[in-house]
Tab-separated table of C-alpha atoms in Angstrom:
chain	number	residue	atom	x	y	z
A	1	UNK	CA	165.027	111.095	125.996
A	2	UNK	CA	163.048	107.995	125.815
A	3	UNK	CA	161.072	107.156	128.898
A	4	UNK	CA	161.533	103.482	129.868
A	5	UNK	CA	159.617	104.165	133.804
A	6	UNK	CA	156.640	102.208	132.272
A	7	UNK	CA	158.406	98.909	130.848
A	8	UNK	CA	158.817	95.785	132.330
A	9	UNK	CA	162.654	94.355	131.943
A	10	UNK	CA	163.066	90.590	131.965
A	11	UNK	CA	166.597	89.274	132.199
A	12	UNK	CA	167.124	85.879	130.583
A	13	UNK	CA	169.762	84.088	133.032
A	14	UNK	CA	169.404	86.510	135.363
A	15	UNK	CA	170.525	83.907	138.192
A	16	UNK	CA	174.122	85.062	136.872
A	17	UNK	CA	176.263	87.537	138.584
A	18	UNK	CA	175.967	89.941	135.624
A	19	UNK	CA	172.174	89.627	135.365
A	20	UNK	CA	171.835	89.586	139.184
A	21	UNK	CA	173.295	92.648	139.287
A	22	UNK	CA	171.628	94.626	136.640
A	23	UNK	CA	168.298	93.291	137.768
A	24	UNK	CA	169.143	94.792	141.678
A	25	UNK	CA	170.281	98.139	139.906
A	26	UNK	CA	166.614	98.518	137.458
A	27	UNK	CA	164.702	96.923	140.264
A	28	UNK	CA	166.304	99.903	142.850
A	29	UNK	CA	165.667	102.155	140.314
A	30	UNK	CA	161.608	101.010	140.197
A	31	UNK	CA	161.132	99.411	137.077
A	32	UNK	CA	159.557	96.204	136.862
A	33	UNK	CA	162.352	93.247	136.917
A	34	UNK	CA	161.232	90.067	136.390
A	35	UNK	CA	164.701	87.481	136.578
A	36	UNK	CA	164.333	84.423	134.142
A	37	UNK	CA	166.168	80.903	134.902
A	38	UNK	CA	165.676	77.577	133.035
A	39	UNK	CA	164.570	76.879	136.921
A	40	UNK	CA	161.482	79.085	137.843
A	41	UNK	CA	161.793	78.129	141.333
A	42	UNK	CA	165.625	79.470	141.325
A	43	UNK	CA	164.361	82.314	139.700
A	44	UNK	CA	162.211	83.334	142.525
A	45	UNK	CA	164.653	82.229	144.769
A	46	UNK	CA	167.165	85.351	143.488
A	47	UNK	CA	164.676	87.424	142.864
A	48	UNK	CA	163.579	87.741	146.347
A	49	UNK	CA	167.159	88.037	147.458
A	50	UNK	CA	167.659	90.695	145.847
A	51	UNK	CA	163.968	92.787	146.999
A	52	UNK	CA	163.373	95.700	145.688
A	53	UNK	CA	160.051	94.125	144.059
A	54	UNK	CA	161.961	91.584	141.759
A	55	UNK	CA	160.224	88.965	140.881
A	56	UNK	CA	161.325	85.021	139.019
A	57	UNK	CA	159.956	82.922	136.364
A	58	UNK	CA	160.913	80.862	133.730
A	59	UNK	CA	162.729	81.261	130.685
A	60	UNK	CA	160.366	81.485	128.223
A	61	UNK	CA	157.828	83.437	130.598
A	62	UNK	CA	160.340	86.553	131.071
A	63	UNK	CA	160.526	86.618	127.183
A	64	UNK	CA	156.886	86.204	126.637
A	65	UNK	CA	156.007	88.619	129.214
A	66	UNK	CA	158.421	91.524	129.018
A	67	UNK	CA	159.010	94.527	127.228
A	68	UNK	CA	162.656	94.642	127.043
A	69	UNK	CA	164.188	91.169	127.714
A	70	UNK	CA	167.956	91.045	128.548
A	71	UNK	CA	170.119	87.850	127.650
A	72	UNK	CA	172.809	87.387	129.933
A	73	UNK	CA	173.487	83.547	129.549
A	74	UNK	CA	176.833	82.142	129.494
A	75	UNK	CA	177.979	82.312	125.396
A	76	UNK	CA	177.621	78.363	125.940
A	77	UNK	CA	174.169	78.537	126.307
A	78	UNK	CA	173.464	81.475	124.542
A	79	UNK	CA	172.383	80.372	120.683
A	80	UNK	CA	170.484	77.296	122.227
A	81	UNK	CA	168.610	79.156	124.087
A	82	UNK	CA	167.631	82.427	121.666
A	83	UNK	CA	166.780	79.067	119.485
A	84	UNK	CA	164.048	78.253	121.617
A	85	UNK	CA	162.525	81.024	122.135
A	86	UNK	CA	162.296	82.854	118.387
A	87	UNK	CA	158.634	82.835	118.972
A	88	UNK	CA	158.578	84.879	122.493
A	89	UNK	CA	160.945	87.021	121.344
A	90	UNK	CA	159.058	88.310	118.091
A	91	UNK	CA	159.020	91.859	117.808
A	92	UNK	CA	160.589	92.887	121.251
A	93	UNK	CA	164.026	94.849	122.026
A	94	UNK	CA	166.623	92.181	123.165
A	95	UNK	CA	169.523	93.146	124.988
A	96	UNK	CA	172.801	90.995	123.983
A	97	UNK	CA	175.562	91.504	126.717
A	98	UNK	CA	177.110	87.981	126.596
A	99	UNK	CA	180.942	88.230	125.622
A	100	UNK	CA	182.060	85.477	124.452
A	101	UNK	CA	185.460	84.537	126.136
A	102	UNK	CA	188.004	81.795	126.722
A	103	UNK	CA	190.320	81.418	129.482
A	104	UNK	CA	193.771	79.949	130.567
A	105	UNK	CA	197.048	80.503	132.134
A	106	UNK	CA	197.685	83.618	130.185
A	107	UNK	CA	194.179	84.728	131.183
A	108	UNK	CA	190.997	85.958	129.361
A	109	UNK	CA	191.003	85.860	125.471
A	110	UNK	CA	188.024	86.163	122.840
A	111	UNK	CA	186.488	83.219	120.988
A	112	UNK	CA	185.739	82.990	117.331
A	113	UNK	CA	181.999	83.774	116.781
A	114	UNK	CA	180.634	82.570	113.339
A	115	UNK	CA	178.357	84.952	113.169
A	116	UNK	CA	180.787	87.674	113.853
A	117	UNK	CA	179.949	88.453	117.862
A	118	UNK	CA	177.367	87.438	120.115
A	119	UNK	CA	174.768	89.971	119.259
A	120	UNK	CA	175.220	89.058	115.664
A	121	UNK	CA	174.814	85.732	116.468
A	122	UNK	CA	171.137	87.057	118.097
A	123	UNK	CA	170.658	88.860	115.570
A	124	UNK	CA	170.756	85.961	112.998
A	125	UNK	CA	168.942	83.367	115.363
A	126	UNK	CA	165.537	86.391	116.209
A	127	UNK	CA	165.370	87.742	112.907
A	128	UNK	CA	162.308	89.083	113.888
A	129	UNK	CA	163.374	90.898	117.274
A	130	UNK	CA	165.553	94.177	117.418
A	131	UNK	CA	168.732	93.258	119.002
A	132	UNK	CA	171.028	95.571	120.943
A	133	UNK	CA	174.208	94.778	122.456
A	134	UNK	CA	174.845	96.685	125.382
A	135	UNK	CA	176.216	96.639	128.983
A	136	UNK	CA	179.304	94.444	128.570
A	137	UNK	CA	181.913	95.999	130.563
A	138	UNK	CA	179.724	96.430	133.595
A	139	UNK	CA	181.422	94.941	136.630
A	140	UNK	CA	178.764	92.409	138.840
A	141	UNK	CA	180.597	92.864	141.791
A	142	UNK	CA	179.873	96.958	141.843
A	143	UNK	CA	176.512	96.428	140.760
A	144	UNK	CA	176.109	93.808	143.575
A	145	UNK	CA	177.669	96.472	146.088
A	146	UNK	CA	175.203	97.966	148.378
A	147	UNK	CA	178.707	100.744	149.101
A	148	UNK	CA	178.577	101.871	145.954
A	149	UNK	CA	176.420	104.349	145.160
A	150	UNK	CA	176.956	105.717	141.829
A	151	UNK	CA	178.243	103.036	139.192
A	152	UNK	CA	181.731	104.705	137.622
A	153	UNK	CA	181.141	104.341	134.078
A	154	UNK	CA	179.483	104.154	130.496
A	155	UNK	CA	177.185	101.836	128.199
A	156	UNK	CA	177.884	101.345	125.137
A	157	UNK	CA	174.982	100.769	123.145
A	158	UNK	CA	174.947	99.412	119.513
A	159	UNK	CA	172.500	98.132	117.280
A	160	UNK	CA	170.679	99.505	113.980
A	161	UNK	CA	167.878	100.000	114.663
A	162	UNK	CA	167.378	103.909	115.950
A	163	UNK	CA	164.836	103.639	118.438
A	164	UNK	CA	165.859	100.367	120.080
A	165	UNK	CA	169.337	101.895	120.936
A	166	UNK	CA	167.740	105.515	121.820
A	167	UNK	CA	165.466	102.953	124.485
A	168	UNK	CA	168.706	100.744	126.097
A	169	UNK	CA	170.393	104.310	126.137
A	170	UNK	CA	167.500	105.371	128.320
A	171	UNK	CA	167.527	101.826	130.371
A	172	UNK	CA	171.420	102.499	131.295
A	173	UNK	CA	170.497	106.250	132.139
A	174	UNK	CA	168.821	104.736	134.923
A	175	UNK	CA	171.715	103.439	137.146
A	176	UNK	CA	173.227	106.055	138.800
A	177	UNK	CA	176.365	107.425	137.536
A	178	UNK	CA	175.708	105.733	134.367
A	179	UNK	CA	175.576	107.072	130.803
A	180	UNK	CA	174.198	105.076	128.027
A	181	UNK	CA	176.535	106.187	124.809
A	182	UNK	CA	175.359	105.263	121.318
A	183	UNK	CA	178.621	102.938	120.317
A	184	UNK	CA	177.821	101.994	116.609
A	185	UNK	CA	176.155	99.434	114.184
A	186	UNK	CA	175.953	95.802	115.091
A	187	UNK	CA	178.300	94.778	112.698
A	188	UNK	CA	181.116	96.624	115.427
A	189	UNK	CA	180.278	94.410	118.255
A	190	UNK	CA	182.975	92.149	118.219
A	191	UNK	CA	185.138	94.115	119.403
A	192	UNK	CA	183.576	95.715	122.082
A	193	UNK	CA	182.267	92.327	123.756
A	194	UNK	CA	185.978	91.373	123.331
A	195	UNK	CA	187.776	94.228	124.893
A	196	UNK	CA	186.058	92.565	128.302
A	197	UNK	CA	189.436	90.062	128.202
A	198	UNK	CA	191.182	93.557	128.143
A	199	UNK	CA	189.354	95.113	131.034
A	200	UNK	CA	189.692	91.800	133.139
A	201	UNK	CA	193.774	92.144	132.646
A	202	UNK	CA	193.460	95.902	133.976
A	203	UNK	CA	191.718	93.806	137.076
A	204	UNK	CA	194.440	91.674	136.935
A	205	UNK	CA	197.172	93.999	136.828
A	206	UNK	CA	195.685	97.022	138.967
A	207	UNK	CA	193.124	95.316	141.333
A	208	UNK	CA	190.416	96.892	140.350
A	209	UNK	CA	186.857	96.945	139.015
A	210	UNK	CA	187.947	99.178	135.801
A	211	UNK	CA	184.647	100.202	133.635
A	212	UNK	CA	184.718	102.441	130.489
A	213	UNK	CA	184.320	106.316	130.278
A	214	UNK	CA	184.098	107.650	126.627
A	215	UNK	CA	185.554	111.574	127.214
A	216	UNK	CA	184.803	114.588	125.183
A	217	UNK	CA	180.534	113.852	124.969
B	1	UNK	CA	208.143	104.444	136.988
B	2	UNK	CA	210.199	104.242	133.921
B	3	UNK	CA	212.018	107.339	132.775
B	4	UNK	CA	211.762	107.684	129.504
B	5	UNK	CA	213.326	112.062	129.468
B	6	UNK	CA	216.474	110.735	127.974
B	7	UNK	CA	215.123	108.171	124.850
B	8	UNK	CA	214.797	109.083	121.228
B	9	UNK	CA	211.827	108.584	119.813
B	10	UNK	CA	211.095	107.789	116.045
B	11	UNK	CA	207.655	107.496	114.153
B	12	UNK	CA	207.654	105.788	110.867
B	13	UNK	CA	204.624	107.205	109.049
B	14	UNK	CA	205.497	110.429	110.927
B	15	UNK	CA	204.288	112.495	108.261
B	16	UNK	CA	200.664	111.673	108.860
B	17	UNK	CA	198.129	112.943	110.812
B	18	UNK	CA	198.319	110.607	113.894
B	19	UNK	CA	202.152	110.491	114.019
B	20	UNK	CA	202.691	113.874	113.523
B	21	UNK	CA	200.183	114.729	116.228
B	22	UNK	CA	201.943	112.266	118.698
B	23	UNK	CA	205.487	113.678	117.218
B	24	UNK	CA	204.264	117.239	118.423
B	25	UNK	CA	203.178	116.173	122.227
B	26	UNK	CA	206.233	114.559	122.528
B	27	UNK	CA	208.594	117.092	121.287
B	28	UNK	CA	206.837	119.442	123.601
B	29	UNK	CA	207.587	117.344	126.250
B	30	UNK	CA	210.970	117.656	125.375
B	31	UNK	CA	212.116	114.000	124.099
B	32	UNK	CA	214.287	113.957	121.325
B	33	UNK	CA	211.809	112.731	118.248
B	34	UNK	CA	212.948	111.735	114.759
B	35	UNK	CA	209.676	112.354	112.156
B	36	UNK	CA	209.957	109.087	109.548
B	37	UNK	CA	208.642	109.239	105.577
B	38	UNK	CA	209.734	107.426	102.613
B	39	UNK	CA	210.819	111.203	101.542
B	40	UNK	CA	213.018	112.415	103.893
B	41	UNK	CA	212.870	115.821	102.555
B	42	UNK	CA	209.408	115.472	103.127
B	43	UNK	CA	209.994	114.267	106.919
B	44	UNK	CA	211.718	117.338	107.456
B	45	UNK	CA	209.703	119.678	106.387
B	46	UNK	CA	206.664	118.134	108.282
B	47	UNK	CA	209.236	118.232	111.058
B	48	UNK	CA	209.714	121.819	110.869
B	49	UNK	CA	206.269	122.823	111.201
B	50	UNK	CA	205.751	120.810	114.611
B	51	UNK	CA	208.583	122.845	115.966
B	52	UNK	CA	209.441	122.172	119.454
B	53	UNK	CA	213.129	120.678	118.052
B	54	UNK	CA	212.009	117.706	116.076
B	55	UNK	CA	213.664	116.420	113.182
B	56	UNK	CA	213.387	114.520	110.311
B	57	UNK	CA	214.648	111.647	108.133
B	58	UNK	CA	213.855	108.905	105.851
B	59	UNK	CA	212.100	105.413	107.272
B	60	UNK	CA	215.232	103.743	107.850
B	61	UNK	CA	217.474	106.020	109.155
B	62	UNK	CA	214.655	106.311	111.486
B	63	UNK	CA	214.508	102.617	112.929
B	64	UNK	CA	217.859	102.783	113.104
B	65	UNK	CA	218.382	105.722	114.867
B	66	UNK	CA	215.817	106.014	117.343
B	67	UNK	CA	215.423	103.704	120.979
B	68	UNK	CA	211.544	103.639	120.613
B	69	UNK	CA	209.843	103.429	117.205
B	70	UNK	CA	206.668	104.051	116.875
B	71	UNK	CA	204.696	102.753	113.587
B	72	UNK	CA	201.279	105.011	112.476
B	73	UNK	CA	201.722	104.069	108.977
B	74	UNK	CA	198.249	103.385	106.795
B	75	UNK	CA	197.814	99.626	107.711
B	76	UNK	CA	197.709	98.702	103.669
B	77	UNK	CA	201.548	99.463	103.965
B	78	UNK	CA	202.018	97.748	107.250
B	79	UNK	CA	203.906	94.821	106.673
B	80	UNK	CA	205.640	95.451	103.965
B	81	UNK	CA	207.101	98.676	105.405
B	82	UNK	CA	208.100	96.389	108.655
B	83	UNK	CA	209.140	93.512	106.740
B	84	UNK	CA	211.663	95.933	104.975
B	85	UNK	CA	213.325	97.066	108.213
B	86	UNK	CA	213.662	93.539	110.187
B	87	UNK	CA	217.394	94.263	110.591
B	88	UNK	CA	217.034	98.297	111.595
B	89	UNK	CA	214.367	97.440	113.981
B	90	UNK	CA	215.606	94.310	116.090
B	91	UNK	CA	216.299	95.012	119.654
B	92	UNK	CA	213.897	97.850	119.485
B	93	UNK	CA	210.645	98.862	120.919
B	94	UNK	CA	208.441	99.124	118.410
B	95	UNK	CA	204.607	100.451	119.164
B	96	UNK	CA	202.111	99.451	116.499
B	97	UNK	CA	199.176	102.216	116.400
B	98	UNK	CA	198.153	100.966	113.513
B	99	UNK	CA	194.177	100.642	113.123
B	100	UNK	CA	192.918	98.121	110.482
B	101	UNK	CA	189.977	99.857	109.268
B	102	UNK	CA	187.526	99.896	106.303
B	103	UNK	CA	185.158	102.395	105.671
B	104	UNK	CA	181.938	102.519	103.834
B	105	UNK	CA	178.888	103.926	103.311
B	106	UNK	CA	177.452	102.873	107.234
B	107	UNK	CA	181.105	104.222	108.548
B	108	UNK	CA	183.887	102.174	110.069
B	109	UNK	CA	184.660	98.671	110.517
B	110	UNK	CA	187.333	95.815	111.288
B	111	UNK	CA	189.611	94.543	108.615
B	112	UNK	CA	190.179	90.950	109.490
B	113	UNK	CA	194.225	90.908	110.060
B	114	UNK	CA	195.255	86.956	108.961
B	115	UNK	CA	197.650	87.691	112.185
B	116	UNK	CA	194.546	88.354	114.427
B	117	UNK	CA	195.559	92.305	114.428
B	118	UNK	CA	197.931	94.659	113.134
B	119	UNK	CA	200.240	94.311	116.276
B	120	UNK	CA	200.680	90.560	116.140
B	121	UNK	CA	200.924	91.099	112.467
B	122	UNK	CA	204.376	93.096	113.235
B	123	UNK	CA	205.394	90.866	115.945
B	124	UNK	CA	205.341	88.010	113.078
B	125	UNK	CA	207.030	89.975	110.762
B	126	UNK	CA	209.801	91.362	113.260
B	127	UNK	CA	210.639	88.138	116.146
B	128	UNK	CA	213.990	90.459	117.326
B	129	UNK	CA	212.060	93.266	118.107
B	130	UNK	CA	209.499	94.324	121.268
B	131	UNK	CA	206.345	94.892	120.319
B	132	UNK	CA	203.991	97.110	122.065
B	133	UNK	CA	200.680	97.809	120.902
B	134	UNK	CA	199.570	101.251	121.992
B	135	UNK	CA	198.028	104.850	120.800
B	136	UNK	CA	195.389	103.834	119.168
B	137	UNK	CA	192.554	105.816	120.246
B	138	UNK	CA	194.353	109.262	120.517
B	139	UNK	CA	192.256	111.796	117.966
B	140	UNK	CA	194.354	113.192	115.853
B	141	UNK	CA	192.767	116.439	115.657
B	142	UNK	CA	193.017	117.013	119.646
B	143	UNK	CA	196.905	116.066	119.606
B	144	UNK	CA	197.356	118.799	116.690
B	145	UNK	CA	195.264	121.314	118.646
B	146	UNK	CA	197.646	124.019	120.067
B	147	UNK	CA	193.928	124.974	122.574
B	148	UNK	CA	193.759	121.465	123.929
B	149	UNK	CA	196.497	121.688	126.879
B	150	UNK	CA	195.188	118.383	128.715
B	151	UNK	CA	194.549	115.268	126.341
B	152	UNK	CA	191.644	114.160	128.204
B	153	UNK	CA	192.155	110.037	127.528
B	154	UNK	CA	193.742	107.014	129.003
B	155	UNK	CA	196.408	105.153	126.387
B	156	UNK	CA	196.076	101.288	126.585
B	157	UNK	CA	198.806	99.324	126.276
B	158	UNK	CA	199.219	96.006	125.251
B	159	UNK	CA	202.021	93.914	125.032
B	160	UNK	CA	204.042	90.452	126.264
B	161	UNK	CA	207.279	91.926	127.394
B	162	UNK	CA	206.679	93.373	130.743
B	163	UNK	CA	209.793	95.602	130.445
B	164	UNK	CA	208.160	96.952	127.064
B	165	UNK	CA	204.862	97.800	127.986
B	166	UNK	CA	205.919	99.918	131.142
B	167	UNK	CA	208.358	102.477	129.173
B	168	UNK	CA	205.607	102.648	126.458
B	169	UNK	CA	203.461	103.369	129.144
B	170	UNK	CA	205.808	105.811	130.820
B	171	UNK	CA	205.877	107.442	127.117
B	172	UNK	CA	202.434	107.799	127.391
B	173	UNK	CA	202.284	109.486	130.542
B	174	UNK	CA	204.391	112.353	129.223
B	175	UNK	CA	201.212	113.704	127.103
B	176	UNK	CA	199.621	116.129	129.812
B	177	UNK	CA	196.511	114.319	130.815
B	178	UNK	CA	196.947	111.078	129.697
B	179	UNK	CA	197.882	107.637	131.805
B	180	UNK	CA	199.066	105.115	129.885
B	181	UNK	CA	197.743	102.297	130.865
B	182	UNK	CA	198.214	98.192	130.779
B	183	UNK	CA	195.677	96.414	128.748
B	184	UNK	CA	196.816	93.076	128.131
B	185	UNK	CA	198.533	90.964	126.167
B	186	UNK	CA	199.203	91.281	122.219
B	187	UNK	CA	197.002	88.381	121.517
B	188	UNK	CA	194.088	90.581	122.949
B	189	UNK	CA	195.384	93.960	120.387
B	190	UNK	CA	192.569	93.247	117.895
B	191	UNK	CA	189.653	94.453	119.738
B	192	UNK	CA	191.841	97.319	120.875
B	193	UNK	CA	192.458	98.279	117.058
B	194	UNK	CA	188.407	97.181	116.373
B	195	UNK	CA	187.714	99.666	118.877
B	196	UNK	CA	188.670	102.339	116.932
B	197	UNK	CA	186.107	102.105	114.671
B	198	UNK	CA	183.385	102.246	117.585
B	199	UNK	CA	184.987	105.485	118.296
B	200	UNK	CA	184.430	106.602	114.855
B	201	UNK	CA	180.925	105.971	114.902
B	202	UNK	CA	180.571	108.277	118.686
B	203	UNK	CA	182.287	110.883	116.946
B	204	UNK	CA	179.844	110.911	114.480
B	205	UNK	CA	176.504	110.850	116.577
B	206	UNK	CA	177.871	113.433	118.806
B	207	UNK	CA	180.026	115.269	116.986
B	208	UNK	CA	182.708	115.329	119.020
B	209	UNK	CA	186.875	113.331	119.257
B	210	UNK	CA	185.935	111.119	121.939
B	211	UNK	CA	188.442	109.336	123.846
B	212	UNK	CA	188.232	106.236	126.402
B	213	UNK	CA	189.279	106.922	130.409
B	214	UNK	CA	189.581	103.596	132.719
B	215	UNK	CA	188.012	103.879	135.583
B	216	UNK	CA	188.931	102.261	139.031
B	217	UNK	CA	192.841	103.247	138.609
């Protein structure tokens, strides 16, 4: 298994409830978390709230600076800002867990994605990085929750390149109760960003905080 | 929770793997099922070597007969096979289990579905009818497996008619060891039917039929 103890993770929009929350569940775990914010002050801000040695800084510092840099933007904001930072971005693993979803009456529903998905859309825009879409279905409100111990359920990782998705694997590993699960190419994201408007009707329906186990592995 | 002990249950497309492996776990659970083929020589015969008292018949007499039809019919002879029983199937229940899927050389991936997925595809094509979307990640091979007592798997099911969804989910619950489970509405079936190609690609890496359990219910 790949050891990730010795890289730094920077999480782009990390100010977010999703990114929040993974950044207090890798910071707990001791890896170096550095949250990223258009806002560096902000950044710092939630960083510190969350202790556990997280730290803040801009943007375009996290993606400079880290190893494995996280994008967990609003899909609004998410081409715009991959856009800008192409350059920062060269060469590193990025980690694509925006899903792309509209909302109304009838609830949660996915949006059209040119590209195909979100990480495709990453993947198109950093031609030069090695994207990875993983850690969609992961509830912020249990990775926020200082009760909950051991997190209920499993990553799907995709991407293809081998050793990219062998290292995000290794980054999920490290939340307790998780398992990172190899979950296909890139070109089978779509789907599995989408199925998040499925999960938030079993919220809906069952008032819950439902998460993903893939049986039989 | 709905009791389903006393329905009859008919799957068009019966004659292939994944119907006749859901024909078998419900015939053992002792509903009344009705095997479906164009040939309904062939239906029977299939039928026979499931045991546990199904029966067989052609397509028609099929969605006629039965209360809940179930459709696991290749999805290139989807709609035409539904659009040629409009009349038999109106009233009914029908759950689509149908997967659009292409495969090449990197594995499994998406059809696109001009409908948005095969289950809104047969909700088009059949306005009288109920349609459920549901089934769609049960592995063949385990359903067949006489050493597999426990389907180890949650069954999501997706649908608009509240009614609907809650007897295909009771219908789900009679497989020991799987919950059938409420996943949203039809317009969010794609990814559910996507999904299966994600699936594919665990099975591969690990060798192994996964399934997907909800956690939190």
């Amino acid at each position: 298994m790949t050891d990730v103890s010795g890289l730094s993770i920077g999480i782009l929009g990390g100010t977010g409830d999703q990114g929040k929350g993974l950044a207090r569940r890798f910071a707990l775990a001791g890896l170096s978390v550095v949250i990223g914010s258009r806002n560096a002050e902000r950044a710092q801000e939630v960083a510190g709230s969350i202790g556990a040695g997280a730290t803040g800084a801009a943007n375009a510092d996290v993606a400079g600076g880290c190893d494995i840099v996280i994008v967990a933007v609003p899909y609004e904001g998410h081409k715009a800002l991959l856009e800008s930072l192409t350059a920062e971005l060269s060469g590193k693993i990025v980690v694509d867990c925006v899903n792309p979803l509209g909302f109304d009456k009838q609830g949660a529903y996915a949006l059209p994605v040119e590209e195909g998905s979100a990480a495709q859309q990453a993947a198109a825009v950093l031609p030069d990085s090695r994207v990875v879409a993983a850690f969609h279905h992961v509830s912020a409100v249990v990775l926020m929750d200082p009760a909950v111990e051991k997190v209920d359920l499993d990553v799907l990782v995709l991407g293809d390149d081998r050793e990219a998705t062998d290292t995000v694997r290794a980054l999920a590993d490290v939340i307790p109760g998780v398992r990172g699960i190899y979950g296909g190419r890139l070109r089978n994201a779509h789907q599995v960003e989408a199925l998040t408007a499925n999960i938030i009707s079993v919220n809906r329906r069952y008032k819950a905080h439902a998460g993903l186990r893939v049986t039989d592995i």
